[in-house]
Each structure stands twice: as structure tokens, then as C-alpha cells.
Amino acid sequence: MRKSLVAIIIAIAFITLSTNTALMAPDSSMQQQTGDASAMQNPVPSGMELVAENEFLAMYFNPVTTEVAIKDKKSGHIWYTNPPDREQDAIATGANKGKLGSQLSITYYTPTAQQQQMDNYNDSIAHNQFKVSKIDDGIKIVYMRSSTKF
């Protein structure tokens, strides 16, 4: 049962990572230019490295936080899996601040019908419990958790 739950969580994490980058709003701090696309010099997000690209998009990855940023090469717009300025958030505290660093959050029920929640920041990233591997045209992240709540 636990192995299948872990496999499901990993599959959801991979799917979420793949789809979240497409659904996030573009970074509003980037100003769109109407000139030559090669003149665009938007900086690479801090701490991120290029892991995949094609003629339209570049995918950046932070190996410490597992964040992903997708840059549109033509417009210079960047989409993030996490708010890039979350450390300055004055409202979120504790576990909620950690959730800003999450790419995945799951609510589940234990065999005794107790509702539990977990997210990949508070339960994996904060404890350096994840593995990253290169795959064709991207990366694969496996999030682990050393103890279970159920």
C-alpha cells in the first residue's frame, strides 16, 4: 500500500511539474519589447541552470529548491512554478510560508479516516529528500519522505 502511494505521489509530482509551468501567469515584472528577439536580455533566474530548450522555450531548474522556470525566448516572459519573491511575503508564516516553496500539495485520508496533508517542500525539499535525474528534454524529480503520518 505504501509503495503504491509513493508511486502515485511521484507520478502526480511529475505531472504537476510538467503542467504547472504551462499554467502559471507570465512574470509581470518583465517588460515586453517589440524589437528584435535577440536583443532580449532578461536574466536567467538566480540559482537556476538551463536543463532543456527548443527554438521557442528554455527550461531552467534550481537544484536546491526544485523550482522550474520557463522562458519564452521570443517575448522574454518567464513563468515560475513558485513565486520568485516568496521570501519577502509578509503574510505567510511557518508551514504556509513553506507551501509557497511547494510545487505539489496533497490532501489524503488515513485508514482511520483522518485527513492529512503533505506538500513537497515541507515534507521533502526542506529535508533535502529528493533525487533529480536528467531525462530527454528535461529533468525528473523524485520526492521522498522518511517518515509517514499514517
PDB file of C-alpha atoms in Angstrom:
ATOM      1  CA  MET A   1       0.000   0.000   0.000  1.00  0.00           C
ATOM      2  CA  ARG A   2       2.754   2.470   0.948  1.00  0.00           C
ATOM      3  CA  LYS A   3       4.789   1.718  -2.191  1.00  0.00           C
ATOM      4  CA  SER A   4       1.771   2.353  -4.407  1.00  0.00           C
ATOM      5  CA  LEU A   5       1.026   5.625  -2.570  1.00  0.00           C
ATOM      6  CA  VAL A   6       4.620   6.755  -3.068  1.00  0.00           C
ATOM      7  CA  ALA A   7       4.439   5.794  -6.757  1.00  0.00           C
ATOM      8  CA  ILE A   8       1.205   7.775  -7.137  1.00  0.00           C
ATOM      9  CA  ILE A   9       2.726  10.799  -5.394  1.00  0.00           C
ATOM     10  CA  ILE A  10       5.773  10.661  -7.659  1.00  0.00           C
ATOM     11  CA  ALA A  11       3.590  10.407 -10.751  1.00  0.00           C
ATOM     12  CA  ILE A  12       1.461  13.344  -9.606  1.00  0.00           C
ATOM     13  CA  ALA A  13       4.579  15.379  -8.828  1.00  0.00           C
ATOM     14  CA  PHE A  14       5.965  14.752 -12.294  1.00  0.00           C
ATOM     15  CA  ILE A  15       2.659  15.618 -13.970  1.00  0.00           C
ATOM     16  CA  THR A  16       2.226  18.692 -11.772  1.00  0.00           C
ATOM     17  CA  LEU A  17       5.729  19.884 -12.532  1.00  0.00           C
ATOM     18  CA  SER A  18       5.062  19.458 -16.234  1.00  0.00           C
ATOM     19  CA  THR A  19       1.687  21.196 -16.220  1.00  0.00           C
ATOM     20  CA  ASN A  20       2.230  23.926 -13.609  1.00  0.00           C
ATOM     21  CA  THR A  21       4.800  25.664 -15.757  1.00  0.00           C
ATOM     22  CA  ALA A  22       2.294  25.929 -18.592  1.00  0.00           C
ATOM     23  CA  LEU A  23      -0.476  27.272 -16.359  1.00  0.00           C
ATOM     24  CA  MET A  24       1.378  29.947 -14.421  1.00  0.00           C
ATOM     25  CA  ALA A  25       0.905  33.576 -15.385  1.00  0.00           C
ATOM     26  CA  PRO A  26       3.845  35.308 -17.007  1.00  0.00           C
ATOM     27  CA  ASP A  27       6.174  37.296 -14.792  1.00  0.00           C
ATOM     28  CA  SER A  28       4.664  40.788 -14.840  1.00  0.00           C
ATOM     29  CA  SER A  29       7.967  42.405 -13.917  1.00  0.00           C
ATOM     30  CA  MET A  30       9.369  41.535 -17.341  1.00  0.00           C
ATOM     31  CA  GLN A  31       8.699  44.250 -19.865  1.00  0.00           C
ATOM     32  CA  GLN A  32       7.730  43.109 -23.316  1.00  0.00           C
ATOM     33  CA  GLN A  33       9.838  44.573 -26.075  1.00  0.00           C
ATOM     34  CA  THR A  34       8.704  44.916 -29.651  1.00  0.00           C
ATOM     35  CA  GLY A  35      12.181  44.872 -31.166  1.00  0.00           C
ATOM     36  CA  ASP A  36      14.435  42.036 -32.252  1.00  0.00           C
ATOM     37  CA  ALA A  37      14.076  38.939 -30.032  1.00  0.00           C
ATOM     38  CA  SER A  38      17.849  38.507 -29.902  1.00  0.00           C
ATOM     39  CA  ALA A  39      18.080  41.902 -28.198  1.00  0.00           C
ATOM     40  CA  MET A  40      16.102  40.489 -25.247  1.00  0.00           C
ATOM     41  CA  GLN A  41      18.479  40.155 -22.352  1.00  0.00           C
ATOM     42  CA  ASN A  42      16.233  39.017 -19.473  1.00  0.00           C
ATOM     43  CA  PRO A  43      18.493  37.432 -16.876  1.00  0.00           C
ATOM     44  CA  VAL A  44      18.443  33.764 -16.004  1.00  0.00           C
ATOM     45  CA  PRO A  45      16.601  33.349 -12.692  1.00  0.00           C
ATOM     46  CA  SER A  46      19.043  33.330  -9.773  1.00  0.00           C
ATOM     47  CA  GLY A  47      20.310  29.894  -8.755  1.00  0.00           C
ATOM     48  CA  MET A  48      18.833  28.207 -11.818  1.00  0.00           C
ATOM     49  CA  GLU A  49      20.557  26.294 -14.560  1.00  0.00           C
ATOM     50  CA  LEU A  50      19.419  25.606 -18.103  1.00  0.00           C
ATOM     51  CA  VAL A  51      18.226  21.981 -18.346  1.00  0.00           C
ATOM     52  CA  ALA A  52      16.319  21.913 -21.645  1.00  0.00           C
ATOM     53  CA  GLU A  53      15.399  24.152 -24.539  1.00  0.00           C
ATOM     54  CA  ASN A  54      13.983  24.241 -28.003  1.00  0.00           C
ATOM     55  CA  GLU A  55      13.618  27.064 -30.501  1.00  0.00           C
ATOM     56  CA  PHE A  56      10.735  28.623 -28.517  1.00  0.00           C
ATOM     57  CA  LEU A  57      11.282  27.897 -24.807  1.00  0.00           C
ATOM     58  CA  ALA A  58      14.104  27.461 -22.303  1.00  0.00           C
ATOM     59  CA  MET A  59      13.610  25.449 -19.099  1.00  0.00           C
ATOM     60  CA  TYR A  60      15.613  26.418 -16.008  1.00  0.00           C
ATOM     61  CA  PHE A  61      15.876  24.397 -12.816  1.00  0.00           C
ATOM     62  CA  ASN A  62      17.060  25.192  -9.300  1.00  0.00           C
ATOM     63  CA  PRO A  63      18.699  22.019  -7.896  1.00  0.00           C
ATOM     64  CA  VAL A  64      18.319  23.229  -4.285  1.00  0.00           C
ATOM     65  CA  THR A  65      14.617  24.165  -4.301  1.00  0.00           C
ATOM     66  CA  THR A  66      13.440  22.077  -7.309  1.00  0.00           C
ATOM     67  CA  GLU A  67      11.803  25.177  -8.776  1.00  0.00           C
ATOM     68  CA  VAL A  68      11.368  25.401 -12.522  1.00  0.00           C
ATOM     69  CA  ALA A  69      11.166  28.492 -14.697  1.00  0.00           C
ATOM     70  CA  ILE A  70      10.153  28.508 -18.346  1.00  0.00           C
ATOM     71  CA  LYS A  71      11.322  31.388 -20.520  1.00  0.00           C
ATOM     72  CA  ASP A  72       9.637  32.314 -23.784  1.00  0.00           C
ATOM     73  CA  LYS A  73      12.619  33.105 -25.998  1.00  0.00           C
ATOM     74  CA  LYS A  74      10.698  35.457 -28.274  1.00  0.00           C
ATOM     75  CA  SER A  75       8.950  37.650 -25.685  1.00  0.00           C
ATOM     76  CA  GLY A  76      11.323  37.168 -22.750  1.00  0.00           C
ATOM     77  CA  HIS A  77       8.412  36.338 -20.414  1.00  0.00           C
ATOM     78  CA  ILE A  78       9.238  33.886 -17.638  1.00  0.00           C
ATOM     79  CA  TRP A  79       6.775  31.551 -15.911  1.00  0.00           C
ATOM     80  CA  TYR A  80       7.656  30.189 -12.464  1.00  0.00           C
ATOM     81  CA  THR A  81       6.450  27.131 -10.549  1.00  0.00           C
ATOM     82  CA  ASN A  82       6.797  29.165  -7.343  1.00  0.00           C
ATOM     83  CA  PRO A  83       6.557  32.874  -6.539  1.00  0.00           C
ATOM     84  CA  PRO A  84      10.096  34.208  -7.095  1.00  0.00           C
ATOM     85  CA  ASP A  85       9.698  36.791  -4.292  1.00  0.00           C
ATOM     86  CA  ARG A  86       8.136  34.454  -1.697  1.00  0.00           C
ATOM     87  CA  GLU A  87      10.862  35.147   0.902  1.00  0.00           C
ATOM     88  CA  GLN A  88       9.577  38.734   1.141  1.00  0.00           C
ATOM     89  CA  ASP A  89       5.958  37.646   1.696  1.00  0.00           C
ATOM     90  CA  ALA A  90       4.864  39.418   4.886  1.00  0.00           C
ATOM     91  CA  ILE A  91       1.655  37.428   5.368  1.00  0.00           C
ATOM     92  CA  ALA A  92       2.634  33.743   5.101  1.00  0.00           C
ATOM     93  CA  THR A  93       4.425  32.225   8.113  1.00  0.00           C
ATOM     94  CA  GLY A  94       5.519  28.757   9.236  1.00  0.00           C
ATOM     95  CA  ALA A  95       4.226  25.859   7.167  1.00  0.00           C
ATOM     96  CA  ASN A  96       2.231  28.260   4.977  1.00  0.00           C
ATOM     97  CA  LYS A  97       5.431  30.055   4.009  1.00  0.00           C
ATOM     98  CA  GLY A  98       6.862  26.651   3.144  1.00  0.00           C
ATOM     99  CA  LYS A  99       3.858  25.952   0.938  1.00  0.00           C
ATOM    100  CA  LEU A 100       4.931  28.880  -1.237  1.00  0.00           C
ATOM    101  CA  GLY A 101       8.028  26.787  -1.953  1.00  0.00           C
ATOM    102  CA  SER A 102       5.945  23.745  -2.922  1.00  0.00           C
ATOM    103  CA  GLN A 103       5.160  22.569  -6.398  1.00  0.00           C
ATOM    104  CA  LEU A 104       2.827  19.863  -5.117  1.00  0.00           C
ATOM    105  CA  SER A 105       0.346  19.597  -2.250  1.00  0.00           C
ATOM    106  CA  ILE A 106      -1.757  16.533  -1.440  1.00  0.00           C
ATOM    107  CA  THR A 107      -4.682  16.008   0.922  1.00  0.00           C
ATOM    108  CA  TYR A 108      -5.384  12.385   1.752  1.00  0.00           C
ATOM    109  CA  TYR A 109      -7.193  10.214   4.296  1.00  0.00           C
ATOM    110  CA  THR A 110      -5.576   7.618   6.557  1.00  0.00           C
ATOM    111  CA  PRO A 111      -7.091   4.146   7.021  1.00  0.00           C
ATOM    112  CA  THR A 112      -8.782   5.545  10.163  1.00  0.00           C
ATOM    113  CA  ALA A 113     -10.398   8.353   8.106  1.00  0.00           C
ATOM    114  CA  GLN A 114      -8.181  11.141   9.419  1.00  0.00           C
ATOM    115  CA  GLN A 115      -7.500  13.858   6.891  1.00  0.00           C
ATOM    116  CA  GLN A 116      -3.797  14.578   6.368  1.00  0.00           C
ATOM    117  CA  GLN A 117      -1.891  16.976   4.163  1.00  0.00           C
ATOM    118  CA  MET A 118       1.582  16.942   2.758  1.00  0.00           C
ATOM    119  CA  ASP A 119       3.489  19.047   0.293  1.00  0.00           C
ATOM    120  CA  ASN A 120       6.794  18.536  -1.397  1.00  0.00           C
ATOM    121  CA  TYR A 121       8.513  21.494   0.291  1.00  0.00           C
ATOM    122  CA  ASN A 122       7.702  20.835   3.962  1.00  0.00           C
ATOM    123  CA  ASP A 123       7.896  17.043   3.609  1.00  0.00           C
ATOM    124  CA  SER A 124      10.790  16.591   1.158  1.00  0.00           C
ATOM    125  CA  ILE A 125      12.675  19.665  -0.075  1.00  0.00           C
ATOM    126  CA  ALA A 126      13.200  21.197   3.389  1.00  0.00           C
ATOM    127  CA  HIS A 127      14.861  17.914   4.440  1.00  0.00           C
ATOM    128  CA  ASN A 128      16.866  17.513   1.212  1.00  0.00           C
ATOM    129  CA  GLN A 129      14.908  14.328   0.479  1.00  0.00           C
ATOM    130  CA  PHE A 130      14.610  14.293  -3.285  1.00  0.00           C
ATOM    131  CA  LYS A 131      16.554  12.970  -6.237  1.00  0.00           C
ATOM    132  CA  VAL A 132      16.969  14.695  -9.568  1.00  0.00           C
ATOM    133  CA  SER A 133      17.927  12.949 -12.777  1.00  0.00           C
ATOM    134  CA  LYS A 134      18.300  14.174 -16.332  1.00  0.00           C
ATOM    135  CA  ILE A 135      15.855  12.793 -18.891  1.00  0.00           C
ATOM    136  CA  ASP A 136      15.386  13.570 -22.575  1.00  0.00           C
ATOM    137  CA  ASP A 137      14.339  17.210 -22.884  1.00  0.00           C
ATOM    138  CA  GLY A 138      14.127  17.887 -19.149  1.00  0.00           C
ATOM    139  CA  ILE A 139      14.537  16.523 -15.658  1.00  0.00           C
ATOM    140  CA  LYS A 140      12.835  14.022 -13.373  1.00  0.00           C
ATOM    141  CA  ILE A 141      12.395  14.737  -9.666  1.00  0.00           C
ATOM    142  CA  VAL A 142      11.531  12.025  -7.155  1.00  0.00           C
ATOM    143  CA  TYR A 143      10.378  13.401  -3.782  1.00  0.00           C
ATOM    144  CA  MET A 144      10.814  11.157  -0.754  1.00  0.00           C
ATOM    145  CA  ARG A 145       9.672  11.239   2.805  1.00  0.00           C
ATOM    146  CA  SER A 146      11.470   9.415   5.598  1.00  0.00           C
ATOM    147  CA  SER A 147       8.511   9.043   7.960  1.00  0.00           C
ATOM    148  CA  THR A 148       4.822   8.632   7.285  1.00  0.00           C
ATOM    149  CA  LYS A 149       1.868  10.150   9.074  1.00  0.00           C
ATOM    150  CA  PHE A 150      -0.319   7.106   8.535  1.00  0.00           C
TER     151      PHE A 150
END
